[in-house]
Amino acid sequence: MDADARKKAAARAALEFVEEGMLVGVGTGSTVNHFIAALAERRHRISGAVSSSDASARLLRAAGIEVIELNDAGDLPLYVDGADEATRHLHLIKGGGGALTREKIVAAASRHFVCIIDDSKLVSVLGRFPLPVEVIPMARSLVARKLVGLGGQPVYREGYTTDNGNVILDVHNLKINDPVTLEAEIGLLAGVVSVGLFARRGADLLLVAGADGVQTLKR
Ligand code: 5RP
């Protein structure tokens, strides 16, 4: 099974958590795109979706699923999203697709976060994947200097603007032994909108697709 087939297997496994009449929080990325395709088969049995990005919102609407603003939705029973890296503690790096801020908001509004990945993304220590940090444009250099001070090597994601009109710094070479503390530390830097560490509010359940099928990891 290639990586895309594994992503699809993880995405289809998440359908098990979708209940009749649910309003479903939907993340962003190629794994989630498989989930949206699967969800389309059940579009008449859910009440709609709250999306973490403009890209996913477009796909959801194209699939015939109503997209509702989070402000009109209240708390969500379920959020399904992918990740760039995950540990067995269900701490995540997200934001490879640039949607980290809205993903963090939808995750915070959700009672149950099911994360779907292929097994190449399961790691013992986060940080091999460069950590995305969304930054207000005028603070880019300032935040970059502070991130160097924390031991990282920030790289400006050239030519990319987030759905919120901001820029992204991808921080290389961080060995993230204490993700909860680092998430707070980076999140408090002036000019940072959000950091792609999902540790304080990590996933509640991880579906990991590999050659032998889909494994479930829980907190
Ligand atoms: C987007 C994300 C994605 O969940 C993450 O990048 C994984 O993407 P993919 O499923 O394409 O591998 O955080 O901001």
Tab-separated table of N, CA and C in Angstrom, residues 24-99:
chain	number	residue	atom	x	y	z
A	24	VAL	N	-19.952	18.135	11.696
A	24	VAL	CA	-18.602	17.570	11.773
A	24	VAL	C	-17.548	18.647	11.502
A	25	GLY	N	-16.574	18.758	12.386
A	25	GLY	CA	-15.432	19.628	12.150
A	25	GLY	C	-14.490	18.933	11.172
A	26	VAL	N	-14.066	19.653	10.151
A	26	VAL	CA	-13.246	19.036	9.099
A	26	VAL	C	-11.947	19.826	8.922
A	27	GLY	N	-10.828	19.119	8.956
A	27	GLY	CA	-9.509	19.737	8.829
A	27	GLY	C	-9.113	19.990	7.393
A	28	THR	N	-7.806	19.941	7.158
A	28	THR	CA	-7.252	20.355	5.860
A	28	THR	C	-6.113	19.419	5.465
A	29	GLY	N	-5.989	19.172	4.157
A	29	GLY	CA	-4.842	18.406	3.675
A	29	GLY	C	-5.260	17.220	2.825
A	30	SER	N	-4.270	16.508	2.312
A	30	SER	CA	-4.570	15.419	1.374
A	30	SER	C	-5.256	14.244	2.073
A	31	THR	N	-4.934	14.003	3.346
A	31	THR	CA	-5.617	12.920	4.072
A	31	THR	C	-7.075	13.295	4.303
A	32	VAL	N	-7.289	14.533	4.713
A	32	VAL	CA	-8.659	15.015	4.940
A	32	VAL	C	-9.451	15.039	3.630
A	33	ASN	N	-8.778	15.292	2.515
A	33	ASN	CA	-9.505	15.264	1.237
A	33	ASN	C	-10.156	13.892	1.011
A	34	HIS	N	-9.455	12.836	1.415
A	34	HIS	CA	-10.065	11.496	1.341
A	34	HIS	C	-11.255	11.393	2.295
A	35	PHE	N	-11.123	12.034	3.455
A	35	PHE	CA	-12.238	11.990	4.417
A	35	PHE	C	-13.456	12.731	3.858
A	36	ILE	N	-13.210	13.863	3.210
A	36	ILE	CA	-14.324	14.624	2.623
A	36	ILE	C	-15.027	13.778	1.550
A	37	ALA	N	-14.232	13.082	0.751
A	37	ALA	CA	-14.827	12.212	-0.287
A	37	ALA	C	-15.684	11.122	0.356
A	38	ALA	N	-15.197	10.571	1.464
A	38	ALA	CA	-15.959	9.525	2.151
A	38	ALA	C	-17.221	10.107	2.803
A	39	LEU	N	-17.061	11.302	3.374
A	39	LEU	CA	-18.190	11.963	4.053
A	39	LEU	C	-19.306	12.300	3.057
A	40	ALA	N	-18.911	12.558	1.822
A	40	ALA	CA	-19.894	12.904	0.780
A	40	ALA	C	-20.925	11.781	0.609
A	41	GLU	N	-20.468	10.544	0.822
A	41	GLU	CA	-21.402	9.409	0.698
A	41	GLU	C	-22.484	9.470	1.781
A	42	ARG	N	-22.188	10.202	2.869
A	42	ARG	CA	-23.136	10.282	3.993
A	42	ARG	C	-23.742	11.671	4.130
A	43	ARG	N	-23.649	12.468	3.075
A	43	ARG	CA	-24.026	13.880	3.219
A	43	ARG	C	-25.469	14.080	3.660
A	44	HIS	N	-26.356	13.130	3.357
A	44	HIS	CA	-27.760	13.299	3.743
A	44	HIS	C	-27.993	12.890	5.196
A	45	ARG	N	-26.956	12.321	5.820
A	45	ARG	CA	-27.134	11.834	7.203
A	45	ARG	C	-26.401	12.688	8.223
A	46	ILE	N	-25.735	13.767	7.756
A	46	ILE	CA	-25.108	14.705	8.706
A	46	ILE	C	-25.771	16.071	8.540
A	47	SER	N	-25.621	16.945	9.558
A	47	SER	CA	-26.283	18.255	9.413
A	47	SER	C	-25.375	19.257	8.695
A	48	GLY	N	-24.089	18.948	8.596
A	48	GLY	CA	-23.180	19.840	7.874
A	48	GLY	C	-21.781	19.739	8.435
A	49	ALA	N	-20.950	20.703	8.042
A	49	ALA	CA	-19.548	20.679	8.470
A	49	ALA	C	-19.085	22.084	8.813
A	50	VAL	N	-18.117	22.150	9.733
A	50	VAL	CA	-17.372	23.389	9.997
A	50	VAL	C	-15.967	23.137	9.470
A	51	SER	N	-15.473	24.039	8.648
A	51	SER	CA	-14.205	23.792	7.966
A	51	SER	C	-13.055	24.590	8.580
A	52	SER	N	-11.854	24.010	8.492
A	52	SER	CA	-10.669	24.692	9.025
A	52	SER	C	-9.923	25.484	7.953
A	53	SER	N	-10.448	25.512	6.726
A	53	SER	CA	-9.758	26.273	5.672
A	53	SER	C	-10.713	26.581	4.528
A	54	ASP	N	-10.338	27.577	3.744
A	54	ASP	CA	-11.125	27.897	2.543
A	54	ASP	C	-11.072	26.723	1.568
A	55	ALA	N	-9.903	26.066	1.476
A	55	ALA	CA	-9.754	24.952	0.518
A	55	ALA	C	-10.707	23.812	0.873
A	56	SER	N	-10.748	23.425	2.156
A	56	SER	CA	-11.661	22.335	2.545
A	56	SER	C	-13.114	22.765	2.402
A	57	ALA	N	-13.404	24.038	2.688
A	57	ALA	CA	-14.789	24.519	2.547
A	57	ALA	C	-15.252	24.374	1.102
A	58	ARG	N	-14.350	24.698	0.161
A	58	ARG	CA	-14.717	24.568	-1.259
A	58	ARG	C	-15.002	23.100	-1.607
A	59	LEU	N	-14.140	22.208	-1.124
A	59	LEU	CA	-14.335	20.776	-1.415
A	59	LEU	C	-15.619	20.249	-0.785
A	60	LEU	N	-15.896	20.699	0.431
A	60	LEU	CA	-17.111	20.241	1.118
A	60	LEU	C	-18.354	20.679	0.353
A	61	ARG	N	-18.359	21.951	-0.065
A	61	ARG	CA	-19.529	22.455	-0.812
A	61	ARG	C	-19.677	21.705	-2.139
A	62	ALA	N	-18.536	21.464	-2.798
A	62	ALA	CA	-18.581	20.741	-4.079
A	62	ALA	C	-19.122	19.320	-3.881
A	63	ALA	N	-18.931	18.785	-2.671
A	63	ALA	CA	-19.420	17.433	-2.376
A	63	ALA	C	-20.878	17.459	-1.897
A	64	GLY	N	-21.477	18.650	-1.872
A	64	GLY	CA	-22.890	18.752	-1.477
A	64	GLY	C	-23.101	18.812	0.022
A	65	ILE	N	-22.042	19.146	0.758
A	65	ILE	CA	-22.138	19.229	2.228
A	65	ILE	C	-22.225	20.697	2.632
A	66	GLU	N	-23.210	21.027	3.459
A	66	GLU	CA	-23.371	22.422	3.873
A	66	GLU	C	-22.240	22.818	4.825
A	67	VAL	N	-21.656	23.987	4.581
A	67	VAL	CA	-20.576	24.472	5.454
A	67	VAL	C	-21.122	25.579	6.339
A	68	ILE	N	-20.938	25.411	7.638
A	68	ILE	CA	-21.477	26.342	8.626
A	68	ILE	C	-20.320	27.060	9.314
A	69	GLU	N	-20.508	28.356	9.584
A	69	GLU	CA	-19.480	29.126	10.295
A	69	GLU	C	-19.391	28.634	11.739
A	70	LEU	N	-18.175	28.591	12.270
A	70	LEU	CA	-18.022	28.152	13.658
A	70	LEU	C	-18.824	29.042	14.606
A	71	ASN	N	-18.895	30.331	14.307
A	71	ASN	CA	-19.648	31.249	15.181
A	71	ASN	C	-21.132	30.891	15.263
A	72	ASP	N	-21.629	30.183	14.278
A	72	ASP	CA	-23.046	29.787	14.279
A	72	ASP	C	-23.239	28.357	14.759
A	73	ALA	N	-22.143	27.723	15.146
A	73	ALA	CA	-22.221	26.280	15.395
A	73	ALA	C	-22.156	25.891	16.871
A	74	GLY	N	-21.517	26.680	17.707
A	74	GLY	CA	-21.278	26.231	19.088
A	74	GLY	C	-20.236	25.130	19.106
A	75	ASP	N	-20.202	24.359	20.207
A	75	ASP	CA	-19.214	23.276	20.297
A	75	ASP	C	-19.554	22.159	19.314
A	76	LEU	N	-18.495	21.499	18.839
A	76	LEU	CA	-18.689	20.425	17.859
A	76	LEU	C	-18.470	19.070	18.534
A	77	PRO	N	-19.255	18.061	18.138
A	77	PRO	CA	-19.057	16.734	18.738
A	77	PRO	C	-17.799	16.035	18.213
A	78	LEU	N	-17.365	16.394	16.997
A	78	LEU	CA	-16.275	15.637	16.364
A	78	LEU	C	-15.464	16.535	15.443
A	79	TYR	N	-14.135	16.374	15.505
A	79	TYR	CA	-13.236	17.041	14.560
A	79	TYR	C	-12.331	15.980	13.960
A	80	VAL	N	-12.249	15.932	12.654
A	80	VAL	CA	-11.365	14.970	11.975
A	80	VAL	C	-10.333	15.759	11.181
A	81	ASP	N	-9.063	15.476	11.458
A	81	ASP	CA	-7.996	16.199	10.750
A	81	ASP	C	-6.746	15.327	10.663
A	82	GLY	N	-5.874	15.674	9.758
A	82	GLY	CA	-4.600	14.984	9.610
A	82	GLY	C	-3.531	15.641	10.465
A	83	ALA	N	-2.279	15.241	10.250
A	83	ALA	CA	-1.144	15.849	10.953
A	83	ALA	C	0.113	15.584	10.132
A	84	ASP	N	1.147	16.358	10.428
A	84	ASP	CA	2.441	16.153	9.765
A	84	ASP	C	3.314	15.196	10.560
A	85	GLU	N	3.150	15.218	11.880
A	85	GLU	CA	3.826	14.262	12.758
A	85	GLU	C	2.931	14.021	13.968
A	86	ALA	N	3.065	12.834	14.548
A	86	ALA	CA	2.306	12.531	15.766
A	86	ALA	C	3.127	11.595	16.641
A	87	THR	N	2.925	11.714	17.954
A	87	THR	CA	3.570	10.777	18.880
A	87	THR	C	2.500	9.887	19.512
A	88	ARG	N	2.971	8.877	20.238
A	88	ARG	CA	2.041	7.988	20.943
A	88	ARG	C	1.349	8.700	22.100
A	89	HIS	N	1.834	9.884	22.480
A	89	HIS	CA	1.123	10.698	23.478
A	89	HIS	C	0.020	11.526	22.823
A	90	LEU	N	-0.113	11.384	21.504
A	90	LEU	CA	-1.124	12.106	20.717
A	90	LEU	C	-0.842	13.604	20.644
A	91	HIS	N	0.434	13.955	20.803
A	91	HIS	CA	0.889	15.314	20.504
A	91	HIS	C	1.178	15.378	19.001
A	92	LEU	N	0.902	16.547	18.408
A	92	LEU	CA	0.992	16.655	16.947
A	92	LEU	C	1.808	17.859	16.498
A	93	ILE	N	2.397	17.732	15.298
A	93	ILE	CA	2.792	18.913	14.519
A	93	ILE	C	1.818	19.005	13.362
A	94	LYS	N	1.249	20.203	13.193
A	94	LYS	CA	0.332	20.458	12.096
A	94	LYS	C	0.693	21.786	11.430
A	95	GLY	N	0.122	21.997	10.250
A	95	GLY	CA	0.335	23.268	9.581
A	95	GLY	C	1.172	23.176	8.329
A	96	GLY	N	1.552	21.947	7.947
A	96	GLY	CA	2.259	21.784	6.678
A	96	GLY	C	1.463	22.388	5.520
A	97	GLY	N	0.149	22.323	5.635
A	97	GLY	CA	-0.732	22.911	4.618
A	97	GLY	C	-1.087	24.355	4.902
A	98	GLY	N	-0.582	24.884	6.011
A	98	GLY	CA	-0.749	26.306	6.312
A	98	GLY	C	-2.027	26.674	7.054
A	99	ALA	N	-2.824	25.676	7.432
A	99	ALA	CA	-4.133	26.004	8.031
A	99	ALA	C	-4.129	25.903	9.554
